[in-house]
CSV table of C-alpha atoms in Angstrom, one decimal:
chain,number,residue,atom,x,y,z
A,1043,MET,CA,17.1,-16.1,-30.5
A,1044,ALA,CA,13.4,-16.5,-29.7
A,1045,LYS,CA,14.2,-16.8,-26.0
A,1046,GLN,CA,16.3,-13.7,-26.1
A,1047,LYS,CA,13.5,-11.6,-27.7
A,1048,ALA,CA,11.1,-12.8,-24.9
A,1049,THR,CA,13.4,-11.7,-22.2
A,1050,THR,CA,14.1,-8.2,-23.6
A,1051,GLU,CA,10.3,-7.6,-24.1
A,1052,GLU,CA,9.8,-8.0,-20.3
A,1053,PRO,CA,9.4,-4.9,-18.2
A,1054,LEU,CA,12.6,-3.8,-16.5
A,1055,GLU,CA,11.2,-4.3,-13.0
A,1056,LYS,CA,10.3,-7.9,-13.8
A,1057,GLN,CA,13.7,-8.7,-15.2
A,1058,LEU,CA,15.3,-7.2,-12.2
A,1059,TRP,CA,12.9,-9.2,-9.8
A,1060,LYS,CA,13.8,-12.4,-11.4
A,1061,ALA,CA,17.6,-11.7,-11.2
A,1062,ALA,CA,17.4,-10.4,-7.6
A,1063,ASP,CA,15.3,-13.6,-6.6
A,1064,LYS,CA,17.8,-15.8,-8.1
A,1065,LEU,CA,20.5,-14.5,-5.9
A,1066,ARG,CA,18.2,-15.0,-2.8
A,1067,LYS,CA,19.1,-18.6,-2.4
A,1068,ASN,CA,18.2,-20.0,1.0
A,1069,ILE,CA,17.4,-16.5,2.6
A,1070,ASP,CA,13.7,-15.9,3.6
A,1071,ALA,CA,11.7,-13.3,1.5
A,1072,ALA,CA,11.1,-11.5,4.8
A,1073,GLU,CA,14.9,-11.0,5.5
A,1074,TYR,CA,15.9,-10.6,1.8
A,1075,LYS,CA,13.4,-7.9,1.5
A,1076,HIS,CA,15.4,-5.6,3.8
A,1077,ILE,CA,18.6,-6.3,1.9
A,1078,VAL,CA,17.3,-5.6,-1.6
A,1079,LEU,CA,15.2,-2.6,-0.8
A,1080,GLY,CA,18.1,-1.2,1.4
A,1081,LEU,CA,20.3,-1.3,-1.6
A,1082,ILE,CA,17.9,0.2,-4.0
A,1083,PHE,CA,17.4,3.1,-1.4
A,1084,LEU,CA,21.2,3.6,-1.1
A,1085,LYS,CA,21.5,3.7,-4.8
A,1086,TYR,CA,18.8,6.4,-5.0
A,1087,ILE,CA,20.1,8.7,-2.3
A,1088,SER,CA,23.6,8.2,-3.7
A,1089,ASP,CA,22.4,9.1,-7.3
A,1090,ALA,CA,20.6,12.2,-5.9
A,1091,PHE,CA,23.8,13.2,-4.0
A,1092,GLU,CA,25.9,12.7,-7.1
A,1093,GLU,CA,23.7,14.9,-9.2
A,1094,LEU,CA,23.8,17.9,-6.8
A,1095,TYR,CA,27.5,17.2,-6.3
A,1096,ALA,CA,28.2,17.6,-9.8
A,1097,ARG,CA,26.3,20.8,-10.0
A,1098,LEU,CA,28.1,22.2,-7.0
A,1099,LYS,CA,31.5,21.2,-8.4
A,1100,ALA,CA,30.8,23.1,-11.6
A,1101,ASP,CA,29.9,26.1,-9.7
A,1102,GLU,CA,33.0,26.0,-7.4
A,1103,ALA,CA,34.4,29.3,-9.0
A,1104,ASN,CA,31.3,31.0,-7.7
A,1105,GLY,CA,31.8,29.8,-4.1
A,1106,ALA,CA,29.9,26.6,-4.2
A,1107,ASP,CA,31.3,23.8,-1.9
A,1108,PRO,CA,30.4,20.2,-3.0
A,1109,GLU,CA,31.5,18.9,0.5
A,1110,ASP,CA,29.4,21.4,2.4
A,1111,LYS,CA,26.4,19.5,4.2
A,1112,ASP,CA,24.4,22.5,4.2
A,1113,GLU,CA,24.4,22.9,0.4
A,1114,TYR,CA,22.5,19.5,0.4
A,1115,LYS,CA,20.2,20.1,3.2
A,1116,ALA,CA,19.1,23.3,1.4
A,1117,GLU,CA,18.1,21.4,-1.5
A,1118,ASN,CA,16.4,18.6,0.5
A,1119,VAL,CA,19.0,16.1,-0.6
A,1120,PHE,CA,20.6,13.5,1.8
A,1121,PHE,CA,24.3,14.1,2.2
A,1122,VAL,CA,26.3,10.8,1.5
A,1123,PRO,CA,29.7,10.6,3.1
A,1124,GLN,CA,32.6,9.5,0.7
A,1125,ASP,CA,32.7,5.8,2.0
A,1126,ALA,CA,28.9,5.5,1.5
A,1127,ARG,CA,28.7,6.6,-2.1
A,1128,TRP,CA,27.5,4.1,-4.5
A,1129,ALA,CA,30.8,4.2,-6.6
A,1130,TYR,CA,32.8,3.3,-3.7
A,1131,LEU,CA,30.7,0.4,-2.6
A,1132,GLN,CA,30.6,-1.0,-6.2
A,1133,SER,CA,34.5,-0.8,-6.3
A,1134,LYS,CA,34.5,-2.9,-3.2
A,1135,ALA,CA,31.6,-5.4,-4.4
A,1136,LYS,CA,33.9,-8.4,-5.0
A,1137,GLN,CA,35.7,-8.2,-1.6
A,1138,PRO,CA,34.6,-10.7,1.1
A,1139,GLU,CA,34.0,-7.8,3.6
A,1140,ILE,CA,31.6,-6.2,1.3
A,1141,GLY,CA,28.8,-6.8,3.9
A,1142,LYS,CA,30.7,-4.8,6.5
A,1143,PHE,CA,31.3,-2.0,4.0
A,1144,VAL,CA,27.5,-1.8,3.3
A,1145,ASP,CA,26.7,-1.7,7.0
A,1146,ASP,CA,29.2,0.9,7.8
A,1147,ALA,CA,27.8,3.0,4.9
A,1148,MET,CA,24.3,2.8,6.3
A,1149,ASP,CA,25.5,3.7,9.6
A,1150,ALA,CA,27.5,6.8,8.2
A,1151,ILE,CA,24.4,8.0,6.2
A,1152,GLU,CA,22.3,7.8,9.5
A,1153,LYS,CA,24.8,9.8,11.2
A,1154,GLU,CA,24.9,12.6,8.7
A,1155,ASN,CA,21.2,12.7,8.1
A,1156,ALA,CA,19.0,12.9,11.4
A,1157,SER,CA,15.7,12.1,9.6
A,1158,LEU,CA,17.0,8.8,8.6
A,1159,LYS,CA,18.2,7.8,12.1
A,1160,GLY,CA,17.1,4.1,13.0
A,1161,VAL,CA,15.6,3.7,9.5
A,1162,LEU,CA,18.3,2.0,7.2
A,1163,PRO,CA,18.9,-1.8,7.4
A,1164,LYS,CA,22.3,-3.0,8.8
A,1165,VAL,CA,21.8,-6.7,7.8
A,1166,PHE,CA,24.5,-7.0,5.1
A,1167,ALA,CA,27.4,-8.6,7.2
A,1168,ARG,CA,25.2,-11.4,8.4
A,1169,GLN,CA,26.7,-15.0,7.9
A,1170,ASN,CA,23.7,-16.4,5.8
A,1171,LEU,CA,24.3,-13.6,3.2
A,1172,ASP,CA,27.0,-14.9,0.8
A,1173,PRO,CA,29.3,-12.1,-0.1
A,1174,THR,CA,29.5,-13.2,-3.7
A,1175,SER,CA,25.7,-12.9,-4.0
A,1176,LEU,CA,25.7,-9.5,-2.3
A,1177,GLY,CA,28.3,-8.4,-4.8
A,1178,GLU,CA,26.3,-9.5,-7.7
A,1179,LEU,CA,23.2,-7.9,-6.2
A,1180,ILE,CA,25.1,-4.6,-5.8
A,1181,ASP,CA,26.1,-4.9,-9.6
A,1182,LEU,CA,22.5,-5.7,-10.4
A,1183,VAL,CA,21.1,-2.6,-8.6
A,1184,GLY,CA,24.0,-0.4,-9.9
A,1185,ASN,CA,22.7,-1.2,-13.4
A,1186,ILE,CA,19.2,0.0,-12.9
A,1187,ALA,CA,18.5,3.1,-15.0
A,1188,LEU,CA,22.1,3.2,-16.0
A,1189,GLY,CA,22.6,5.8,-18.7
A,1190,ASP,CA,19.5,7.5,-17.9
A,1191,ALA,CA,19.6,11.2,-16.6
A,1192,LYS,CA,19.8,11.2,-12.8
A,1193,ALA,CA,16.4,12.7,-12.4
A,1194,ARG,CA,14.8,9.9,-14.5
A,1195,SER,CA,17.0,7.4,-12.6
A,1196,ALA,CA,15.2,8.6,-9.4
A,1197,ASP,CA,11.8,7.8,-11.0
A,1198,VAL,CA,13.0,4.4,-12.2
A,1199,LEU,CA,14.4,3.4,-8.8
A,1200,GLY,CA,11.2,4.7,-7.0
A,1201,HIS,CA,9.2,2.6,-9.3
A,1202,VAL,CA,11.4,-0.5,-8.9
A,1203,PHE,CA,11.3,-0.1,-5.1
A,1204,GLU,CA,7.5,0.0,-5.2
A,1205,TYR,CA,7.2,-3.1,-7.4
A,1206,PHE,CA,9.6,-4.9,-5.3
A,1207,LEU,CA,7.6,-4.1,-2.2
A,1208,GLY,CA,4.6,-5.8,-3.9
A,1209,GLU,CA,6.5,-8.8,-5.0
A,1210,PHE,CA,8.0,-9.4,-1.6
A,1211,ALA,CA,4.5,-9.0,-0.1
A,1212,LEU,CA,3.4,-11.8,-2.5
A,1213,ALA,CA,6.4,-13.9,-1.8
A,1214,GLU,CA,5.7,-13.6,2.0
A,1215,GLY,CA,2.1,-14.4,1.7
A,1216,LYS,CA,0.2,-13.8,4.9
A,1217,LYS,CA,3.0,-12.0,6.6
A,1218,GLY,CA,3.3,-9.8,3.5
A,1219,GLY,CA,-0.3,-8.5,3.9
A,1220,GLN,CA,0.8,-6.9,7.2
A,1221,PHE,CA,2.9,-4.2,5.5
A,1222,TYR,CA,1.4,-3.9,2.1
A,1223,THR,CA,-2.1,-3.2,0.7
A,1224,PRO,CA,-2.5,-4.5,-2.8
A,1225,ARG,CA,-1.9,-1.8,-5.4
A,1226,SER,CA,-5.5,-2.0,-7.0
A,1227,VAL,CA,-7.2,-1.5,-3.6
A,1228,VAL,CA,-5.0,1.5,-2.9
A,1229,GLU,CA,-5.8,2.9,-6.3
A,1230,LEU,CA,-9.5,2.4,-5.9
A,1231,LEU,CA,-9.5,4.1,-2.4
A,1232,VAL,CA,-7.6,7.0,-3.7
A,1233,GLU,CA,-9.4,7.6,-7.0
A,1234,MET,CA,-12.8,7.4,-5.1
A,1235,LEU,CA,-11.7,10.2,-2.5
A,1236,GLU,CA,-9.7,12.4,-5.0
A,1237,PRO,CA,-7.3,13.9,-2.5
A,1238,TYR,CA,-6.3,17.1,-4.4
A,1239,LYS,CA,-5.2,19.1,-1.5
A,1240,GLY,CA,-5.1,19.0,2.4
A,1241,ARG,CA,-4.1,16.7,5.2
A,1242,VAL,CA,-4.0,13.0,4.3
A,1243,PHE,CA,-3.9,10.5,7.4
A,1244,ASP,CA,-3.3,6.9,7.7
A,1245,PRO,CA,-3.1,5.8,11.3
A,1246,CYS,CA,-2.0,2.2,10.4
A,1247,CYS,CA,0.0,3.2,7.4
A,1248,GLY,CA,2.2,0.0,6.7
A,1249,SER,CA,4.8,0.8,4.1
A,1250,GLY,CA,3.1,3.8,3.1
A,1251,GLY,CA,1.3,2.9,0.0
A,1252,MET,CA,-1.7,5.1,0.7
A,1253,PHE,CA,0.5,8.3,0.6
A,1254,VAL,CA,2.6,7.4,-2.5
A,1255,GLN,CA,-0.7,6.7,-4.4
A,1256,SER,CA,-2.1,10.1,-3.1
A,1257,LEU,CA,0.8,11.9,-4.4
A,1258,LYS,CA,0.7,10.1,-7.7
A,1259,PHE,CA,-2.9,10.9,-8.1
A,1260,VAL,CA,-2.3,14.6,-7.5
A,1261,ASP,CA,0.8,14.6,-10.0
A,1262,SER,CA,-1.3,12.7,-12.6
A,1263,HIS,CA,-4.1,15.3,-12.4
A,1264,ALA,CA,-1.9,18.2,-12.7
A,1265,GLY,CA,-2.3,19.2,-9.1
A,1266,ARG,CA,0.5,20.6,-6.8
A,1267,VAL,CA,2.1,17.9,-4.7
A,1268,ASN,CA,2.9,20.5,-2.1
A,1269,ASP,CA,-0.8,21.1,-1.6
A,1270,ILE,CA,-0.8,17.7,0.2
A,1271,SER,CA,0.8,17.1,3.7
A,1272,ILE,CA,0.8,13.5,5.1
A,1273,TYR,CA,0.4,12.2,8.6
A,1274,GLY,CA,0.8,8.5,9.6
A,1275,GLN,CA,1.4,6.1,12.4
A,1276,GLU,CA,2.7,2.6,12.5
A,1277,SER,CA,3.1,0.2,15.4
A,1278,ASN,CA,5.5,-2.2,13.7
A,1279,GLN,CA,9.1,-0.7,13.6
A,1280,THR,CA,10.2,-2.9,10.7
A,1281,THR,CA,7.3,-1.8,8.7
A,1282,TRP,CA,7.7,1.9,9.7
A,1283,ARG,CA,11.3,1.8,8.4
A,1284,LEU,CA,10.1,0.5,5.0
A,1285,ALA,CA,7.5,3.3,4.9
A,1286,LYS,CA,10.2,5.9,5.7
A,1287,MET,CA,12.3,4.6,2.8
A,1288,ASN,CA,9.4,4.2,0.5
A,1289,LEU,CA,8.5,7.8,1.0
A,1290,ALA,CA,12.0,9.2,0.9
A,1291,ILE,CA,12.6,7.5,-2.4
A,1292,ARG,CA,9.7,9.5,-3.8
A,1293,GLY,CA,10.9,12.8,-2.3
A,1294,ILE,CA,7.9,12.8,0.2
A,1295,ASP,CA,8.3,14.6,3.5
A,1296,SER,CA,7.7,11.8,6.1
A,1297,SER,CA,8.5,13.7,9.1
A,1298,GLN,CA,4.9,13.2,10.3
A,1299,VAL,CA,4.9,9.5,9.9
A,1300,LYS,CA,5.4,8.2,13.5
A,1301,TRP,CA,6.3,4.9,15.1
A,1302,ASN,CA,5.5,3.8,18.6
A,1303,ASN,CA,4.9,0.1,19.5
A,1304,GLU,CA,1.6,0.9,21.5
A,1305,GLY,CA,-0.2,1.7,18.4
A,1306,SER,CA,-3.0,4.2,17.4
A,1307,PHE,CA,-5.5,3.3,20.2
A,1308,LEU,CA,-3.2,3.3,23.3
A,1309,ASN,CA,-0.8,6.0,22.0
A,1310,ASP,CA,-2.2,8.2,19.4
A,1311,ALA,CA,0.6,10.0,17.7
A,1312,HIS,CA,-1.4,12.7,16.3
A,1313,LYS,CA,-3.9,13.5,18.9
A,1314,ASP,CA,-4.9,16.9,17.8
A,1315,LEU,CA,-5.0,16.2,14.1
A,1316,LYS,CA,-8.1,16.8,12.1
A,1317,ALA,CA,-7.5,15.4,8.6
A,1318,ASP,CA,-9.2,16.3,5.2
A,1319,TYR,CA,-8.7,12.6,4.1
A,1320,ILE,CA,-8.2,9.4,5.8
A,1321,ILE,CA,-7.3,6.4,3.9
A,1322,ALA,CA,-6.6,3.2,5.6
A,1323,ASN,CA,-6.5,-0.5,5.7
A,1324,PRO,CA,-6.5,-1.6,9.4
A,1325,PRO,CA,-6.0,-5.2,10.5
A,1326,PHE,CA,-9.2,-7.1,10.4
A,1327,ASN,CA,-11.0,-8.3,13.4
A,1328,VAL,CA,-8.3,-7.6,15.9
A,1329,SER,CA,-9.2,-9.1,19.4
A,1330,ASP,CA,-6.2,-8.0,21.4
A,1331,TRP,CA,-6.3,-4.3,21.0
A,1332,GLY,CA,-6.4,-3.0,24.5
A,1333,GLY,CA,-10.1,-2.1,24.5
A,1334,ASP,CA,-10.6,-3.0,28.2
A,1335,LEU,CA,-8.2,-0.2,29.1
A,1336,MET,CA,-10.1,2.5,27.1
A,1337,ARG,CA,-13.9,1.9,28.0
A,1338,THR,CA,-14.4,5.6,28.5
A,1339,ASP,CA,-12.2,6.9,25.7
A,1340,GLY,CA,-13.4,10.2,24.3
A,1341,ARG,CA,-13.3,8.8,20.6
A,1342,TRP,CA,-16.2,6.5,21.1
A,1343,GLN,CA,-18.8,9.0,20.3
A,1344,TYR,CA,-21.1,6.4,18.8
A,1345,GLY,CA,-20.8,3.7,21.2
A,1346,THR,CA,-18.2,1.8,23.1
A,1347,PRO,CA,-16.5,-0.8,20.9
A,1348,PRO,CA,-16.4,-4.5,22.1
A,1349,THR,CA,-13.2,-5.6,23.8
A,1350,GLY,CA,-13.0,-8.5,21.5
A,1351,ASN,CA,-13.0,-6.9,18.0
A,1352,ALA,CA,-11.3,-3.7,17.1
A,1353,ASN,CA,-13.2,-2.9,13.8
A,1354,PHE,CA,-15.5,-0.3,15.3
A,1355,ALA,CA,-12.8,1.1,17.5
A,1356,TRP,CA,-11.0,1.8,14.3
A,1357,MET,CA,-14.0,3.3,12.6
A,1358,GLN,CA,-14.5,5.7,15.4
A,1359,HIS,CA,-10.9,6.5,15.6
A,1360,PHE,CA,-11.1,7.5,12.0
A,1361,ILE,CA,-14.2,9.7,12.4
A,1362,TYR,CA,-12.6,11.4,15.5
A,1363,HIS,CA,-9.7,12.5,13.3
A,1364,LEU,CA,-11.9,13.9,10.4
A,1365,ALA,CA,-12.1,17.6,9.8
A,1366,PRO,CA,-15.6,19.1,9.6
A,1367,SER,CA,-15.6,18.5,5.8
A,1368,GLY,CA,-13.4,15.6,5.9
A,1369,GLN,CA,-13.8,12.3,4.0
A,1370,ALA,CA,-12.6,8.8,4.7
A,1371,GLY,CA,-12.2,5.6,2.6
A,1372,VAL,CA,-11.2,2.5,4.7
A,1373,VAL,CA,-11.2,-1.2,4.3
A,1374,LEU,CA,-13.0,-3.4,6.8
A,1375,ALA,CA,-13.8,-7.0,7.3
A,1376,LYS,CA,-17.2,-7.7,5.6
A,1377,GLY,CA,-18.6,-8.9,8.8
A,1378,ALA,CA,-18.8,-5.4,10.1
A,1379,LEU,CA,-21.5,-4.7,7.6
A,1380,THR,CA,-23.9,-7.1,9.4
A,1381,SER,CA,-22.5,-7.9,12.9
A,1382,LYS,CA,-24.8,-7.3,15.8
A,1383,THR,CA,-22.7,-8.8,18.6
A,1384,SER,CA,-21.3,-6.8,21.7
A,1385,GLY,CA,-23.1,-3.5,20.5
A,1386,GLU,CA,-21.5,-3.3,17.0
A,1387,GLY,CA,-25.1,-3.2,15.4
A,1388,ASP,CA,-25.8,-0.2,17.5
A,1389,ILE,CA,-22.6,1.6,16.6
A,1390,ARG,CA,-23.4,1.0,12.9
A,1391,LYS,CA,-26.9,2.3,13.4
A,1392,ALA,CA,-25.6,5.4,15.0
A,1393,LEU,CA,-23.1,6.0,12.2
A,1394,VAL,CA,-25.9,5.7,9.7
A,1395,GLU,CA,-28.4,8.0,11.7
A,1396,ASN,CA,-25.8,10.5,12.1
A,1397,GLY,CA,-25.5,10.7,8.4
A,1398,LEU,CA,-21.7,9.6,8.3
A,1399,ILE,CA,-21.9,6.8,5.8
A,1400,ASP,CA,-21.7,7.8,2.2
A,1401,CYS,CA,-21.0,4.7,0.3
A,1402,ILE,CA,-20.3,1.0,0.7
A,1403,VAL,CA,-18.3,-1.2,-1.8
A,1404,ASN,CA,-18.5,-5.0,-1.5
A,1405,LEU,CA,-15.2,-6.3,-2.8
A,1406,PRO,CA,-14.3,-9.6,-4.6
A,1407,ALA,CA,-12.7,-12.4,-2.7
A,1408,LYS,CA,-9.0,-13.2,-2.7
A,1409,LEU,CA,-7.8,-9.4,-3.1
A,1410,PHE,CA,-5.8,-9.5,0.1
A,1411,LEU,CA,-2.5,-11.3,0.7
A,1412,ASN,CA,-2.9,-11.9,4.5
A,1413,THR,CA,-6.4,-13.1,4.8
A,1414,GLN,CA,-9.2,-14.9,2.8
A,1415,ILE,CA,-11.7,-13.0,4.9
A,1416,PRO,CA,-14.1,-11.1,2.6
A,1417,ALA,CA,-13.9,-7.2,2.8
A,1418,ALA,CA,-15.7,-4.1,2.0
A,1419,LEU,CA,-14.8,-0.5,1.6
A,1420,TRP,CA,-16.5,2.2,3.7
A,1421,PHE,CA,-16.6,5.7,2.5
A,1422,MET,CA,-17.5,8.1,5.2
A,1423,SER,CA,-18.0,12.1,5.0
A,1424,ARG,CA,-18.4,14.5,7.8
A,1425,ASN,CA,-20.5,16.9,5.7
A,1426,ARG,CA,-22.9,15.4,3.1
A,1427,THR,CA,-25.3,18.3,3.0
A,1428,ASN,CA,-23.5,21.0,1.3
A,1429,GLY,CA,-20.2,22.0,-0.2
A,1430,LYS,CA,-18.8,21.0,-3.6
A,1431,PHE,CA,-21.0,17.8,-3.8
A,1432,ARG,CA,-24.7,17.4,-3.9
A,1433,ASP,CA,-26.8,16.8,-0.8
A,1434,ARG,CA,-26.7,13.0,-0.1
A,1435,SER,CA,-27.8,13.2,3.6
A,1436,ASN,CA,-30.7,11.0,3.2
A,1437,GLU,CA,-29.3,8.2,1.1
A,1438,ILE,CA,-26.3,5.8,0.9
A,1439,LEU,CA,-24.9,4.3,-2.3
A,1440,PHE,CA,-24.2,0.6,-2.3
A,1441,ILE,CA,-22.0,-1.0,-5.0
A,1442,ASP,CA,-21.6,-4.7,-5.2
A,1443,ALA,CA,-18.2,-5.4,-7.0
A,1444,ARG,CA,-17.9,-9.1,-6.0
A,1445,ASN,CA,-17.9,-10.2,-9.6
A,1446,LEU,CA,-15.1,-7.8,-10.7
A,1447,GLY,CA,-11.4,-8.4,-10.8
A,1448,HIS,CA,-9.3,-11.3,-12.3
A,1449,LEU,CA,-6.9,-13.9,-10.8
A,1450,ILE,CA,-3.2,-13.2,-11.0
A,1451,ASN,CA,-2.4,-16.6,-9.4
A,1452,ARG,CA,-4.4,-19.3,-7.7
A,1453,ARG,CA,-4.6,-17.4,-4.5
A,1454,THR,CA,-4.8,-13.7,-5.5
A,1455,ARG,CA,-7.0,-11.6,-7.4
A,1456,GLU,CA,-6.7,-8.0,-8.5
A,1457,LEU,CA,-8.9,-5.1,-9.9
A,1458,SER,CA,-8.1,-4.0,-13.4
A,1459,GLN,CA,-8.1,-0.3,-14.2
A,1460,GLN,CA,-11.4,-0.8,-16.0
A,1461,ASP,CA,-12.8,-2.3,-12.8
A,1462,ILE,CA,-11.5,0.7,-10.9
A,1463,ASP,CA,-13.0,3.2,-13.4
A,1464,LYS,CA,-16.4,1.5,-13.3
A,1465,ILE,CA,-16.6,1.7,-9.4
A,1466,THR,CA,-15.2,5.2,-9.2
A,1467,SER,CA,-17.4,6.7,-12.0
A,1468,THR,CA,-20.3,5.1,-10.4
A,1469,TYR,CA,-19.5,6.8,-7.2
A,1470,HIS,CA,-18.6,10.2,-8.6
A,1471,ASN,CA,-21.7,10.3,-10.9
A,1472,TRP,CA,-23.9,9.6,-7.7
A,1473,ARG,CA,-22.0,12.1,-5.6
A,1474,ASN,CA,-21.2,15.1,-8.0
A,1475,LEU,CA,-23.7,18.1,-8.7
A,1476,ASP,CA,-23.5,17.3,-12.3
A,1477,GLY,CA,-23.4,13.6,-12.2
A,1478,LYS,CA,-25.6,11.2,-14.3
A,1479,TYR,CA,-26.4,8.3,-12.0
A,1480,GLU,CA,-28.7,5.5,-12.4
A,1481,ASP,CA,-29.2,2.4,-10.2
A,1482,ILE,CA,-28.0,-0.8,-12.1
A,1483,ALA,CA,-29.6,-4.0,-11.0
A,1484,GLY,CA,-27.0,-6.3,-9.5
A,1485,PHE,CA,-24.3,-3.7,-9.3
A,1486,CYS,CA,-25.4,-0.4,-7.6
A,1487,ALA,CA,-28.3,1.1,-5.8
A,1488,SER,CA,-28.8,4.5,-4.0
A,1489,ALA,CA,-31.0,3.6,-1.0
A,1490,PRO,CA,-32.7,6.1,1.2
A,1491,ILE,CA,-32.1,6.0,4.9
A,1492,SER,CA,-35.6,4.8,5.5
A,1493,LYS,CA,-34.7,1.6,3.5
A,1494,VAL,CA,-31.7,0.9,5.5
A,1495,LYS,CA,-33.6,1.3,8.7
A,1496,GLU,CA,-36.2,-1.1,7.4
A,1497,LEU,CA,-33.3,-3.7,6.9
A,1498,ASP,CA,-32.2,-3.2,10.4
A,1499,TYR,CA,-29.1,-1.2,9.5
A,1500,VAL,CA,-27.5,-4.1,7.7
A,1501,LEU,CA,-25.2,-2.6,5.1
A,1502,THR,CA,-24.4,-5.5,2.9
A,1503,PRO,CA,-24.7,-4.2,-0.9
A,1504,GLY,CA,-26.3,-7.4,-2.0
A,1505,ARG,CA,-29.5,-6.6,0.1
A,1506,TYR,CA,-30.0,-3.3,-1.8
A,1507,VAL,CA,-28.9,-3.8,-5.5
A,1508,GLY,CA,-30.7,-7.0,-6.1
A,1509,LEU,CA,-30.1,-9.4,-9.0
A,1510,PRO,CA,-28.7,-8.3,-12.3
A,1511,ASP,CA,-31.1,-8.1,-15.2
A,1512,GLU,CA,-28.8,-10.0,-17.5
A,1513,GLU,CA,-29.4,-13.1,-15.3
A,1514,ASP,CA,-32.0,-14.1,-17.7
A,1515,ASP,CA,-29.7,-14.0,-20.5
A,1516,PHE,CA,-27.2,-16.2,-19.0
A,1517,ASN,CA,-25.0,-17.7,-21.6
A,1518,PHE,CA,-24.1,-21.2,-20.6
A,1519,VAL,CA,-21.6,-21.7,-23.4
A,1520,GLU,CA,-19.7,-18.5,-22.5
A,1521,ARG,CA,-19.7,-19.3,-18.8
A,1522,PHE,CA,-18.5,-22.8,-19.3
A,1523,ALA,CA,-15.7,-21.7,-21.7
A,1524,SER,CA,-14.6,-19.3,-19.2
A,1525,LEU,CA,-14.6,-21.7,-16.1
A,1526,LYS,CA,-12.9,-24.4,-18.3
A,1527,ALA,CA,-10.1,-22.0,-19.3
A,1528,GLU,CA,-9.6,-21.0,-15.5
A,1529,LEU,CA,-9.5,-24.8,-14.4
A,1530,GLU,CA,-7.0,-25.6,-17.4
A,1531,ALA,CA,-4.7,-22.7,-16.1
A,1532,GLN,CA,-5.0,-24.1,-12.5
A,1533,PHE,CA,-3.9,-27.5,-13.8
A,1534,LYS,CA,-0.9,-26.0,-15.5
A,1535,GLU,CA,0.2,-24.3,-12.5
A,1536,GLU,CA,-0.3,-27.5,-10.5
A,1537,ALA,CA,1.8,-29.3,-13.0
A,1538,LYS,CA,4.4,-26.7,-12.7
A,1539,LEU,CA,4.4,-27.0,-9.0
A,1540,ASN,CA,4.6,-30.7,-9.0
A,1541,GLU,CA,7.7,-30.5,-11.3
A,1542,MET,CA,9.3,-28.0,-8.9
A,1543,ILE,CA,8.6,-30.3,-6.0
A,1544,ALA,CA,10.0,-33.4,-7.9
A,1545,ALA,CA,13.1,-31.4,-8.9
A,1546,ASN,CA,13.8,-30.3,-5.3
A,1547,LEU,CA,13.3,-33.9,-4.0
A,1548,LEU,CA,16.0,-35.1,-6.4
A,1549,LYS,CA,18.5,-32.6,-4.8
A,1550,ILE,CA,18.0,-34.3,-1.4
A,1551,ASN,CA,20.9,-36.7,-0.9
A,1552,ILE,CA,20.5,-39.2,1.7
A,1553,ASN,CA,23.7,-41.2,2.1
A,1554,GLU,CA,23.1,-42.8,5.4
């Protein structure tokens, strides 16, 4: 009884994840991701179709035609052919050819909906996917939000899709970080910038998390979602497909989210775009980015970036695409705050002297899945002298958030909502006309440009915020108890892992 109670109290998405993971068997997380997310997407578009179909059917006496594709196009709903509808597939779920039925369904949907061409996965008939497990997975996805109204069902499926993206990224470890920016980092970037309206651009958009969060922000602050338009680019086609599904399941227009395998430097898909907001997490310290082919590129207005590291090429790509009052919030390897090699120090100096750097946030370690490299957030603004905020042109805000966040497993940390609120309220109080900002030793400092110059344009927040005042009140007992609890938790996890390893070893049968 006690066990049953614990299961039912778990959030729906966690229960689903456990059930879906159980059916994964010997398939890699990287491959299984496309199977599960593809099915959730199929269920979503089928539900949306069925809802409109029912309405049109009820209105047939007035001339409505539930099989007319134009009726669906007019309502921005994907048309789903008969043999691709969820009810049909679920009726075939126990048949050995179910993989082929699903692949055919994906093909049929792409043929009827031009915007999904080349997006949907066709991986269900592969030999390593057991038809029985696929059938059970279809039943599992079919039961998501069963009994809810269709509109609510779309919300639930969108939420489950996003949760699964995060869980797959965790399961894939380093590779997962290539398509997924941790949710707490995305939330922090968006809440700092507050993109209520305008063009939002992410030139290395991964699975589209920045866009989804921007729309969520507008929605939760009673704004109008239609006031935002999104522009993106991604060089990995598999990741781009995930982004297209992630956005479609949220009802977000992704027509301006482009793919080409050359990437944003060599083939900029939005050459003329000037964005109001740029929110991005480019790959850190990329050495092979084609820099030697672009020594005289017009985007390098603050200095030619080194061919061996793309960090300051990304920075200038972002600035190039900012509108006259545009703002950017981006993640960069922490080394970019101090590096002086190959002209990087000169570019950083030019960015500071041209008044583009608004705020630097030093992040805690272990926030990112694909790298242990420490990172920082850079907030930039084209116009810091007037507009809706106060004149900050002669200063930069430094926030040292290294001590925030909590471990969710041995390798990964995340920021709590309280942490995010602490950082964003500090920035907004410093930036806003009616804000009440004060320096806090060890956490934040508003430094004049003259001070930054004095420190040779090194932008590490620790150099400006100093040591915390409470250092004198260091509570040994409290710190010891906290470290002891953390160590005990790690011992428990180690024991659990050892048990799993031992159990797996027992399964190995060596007869010869």
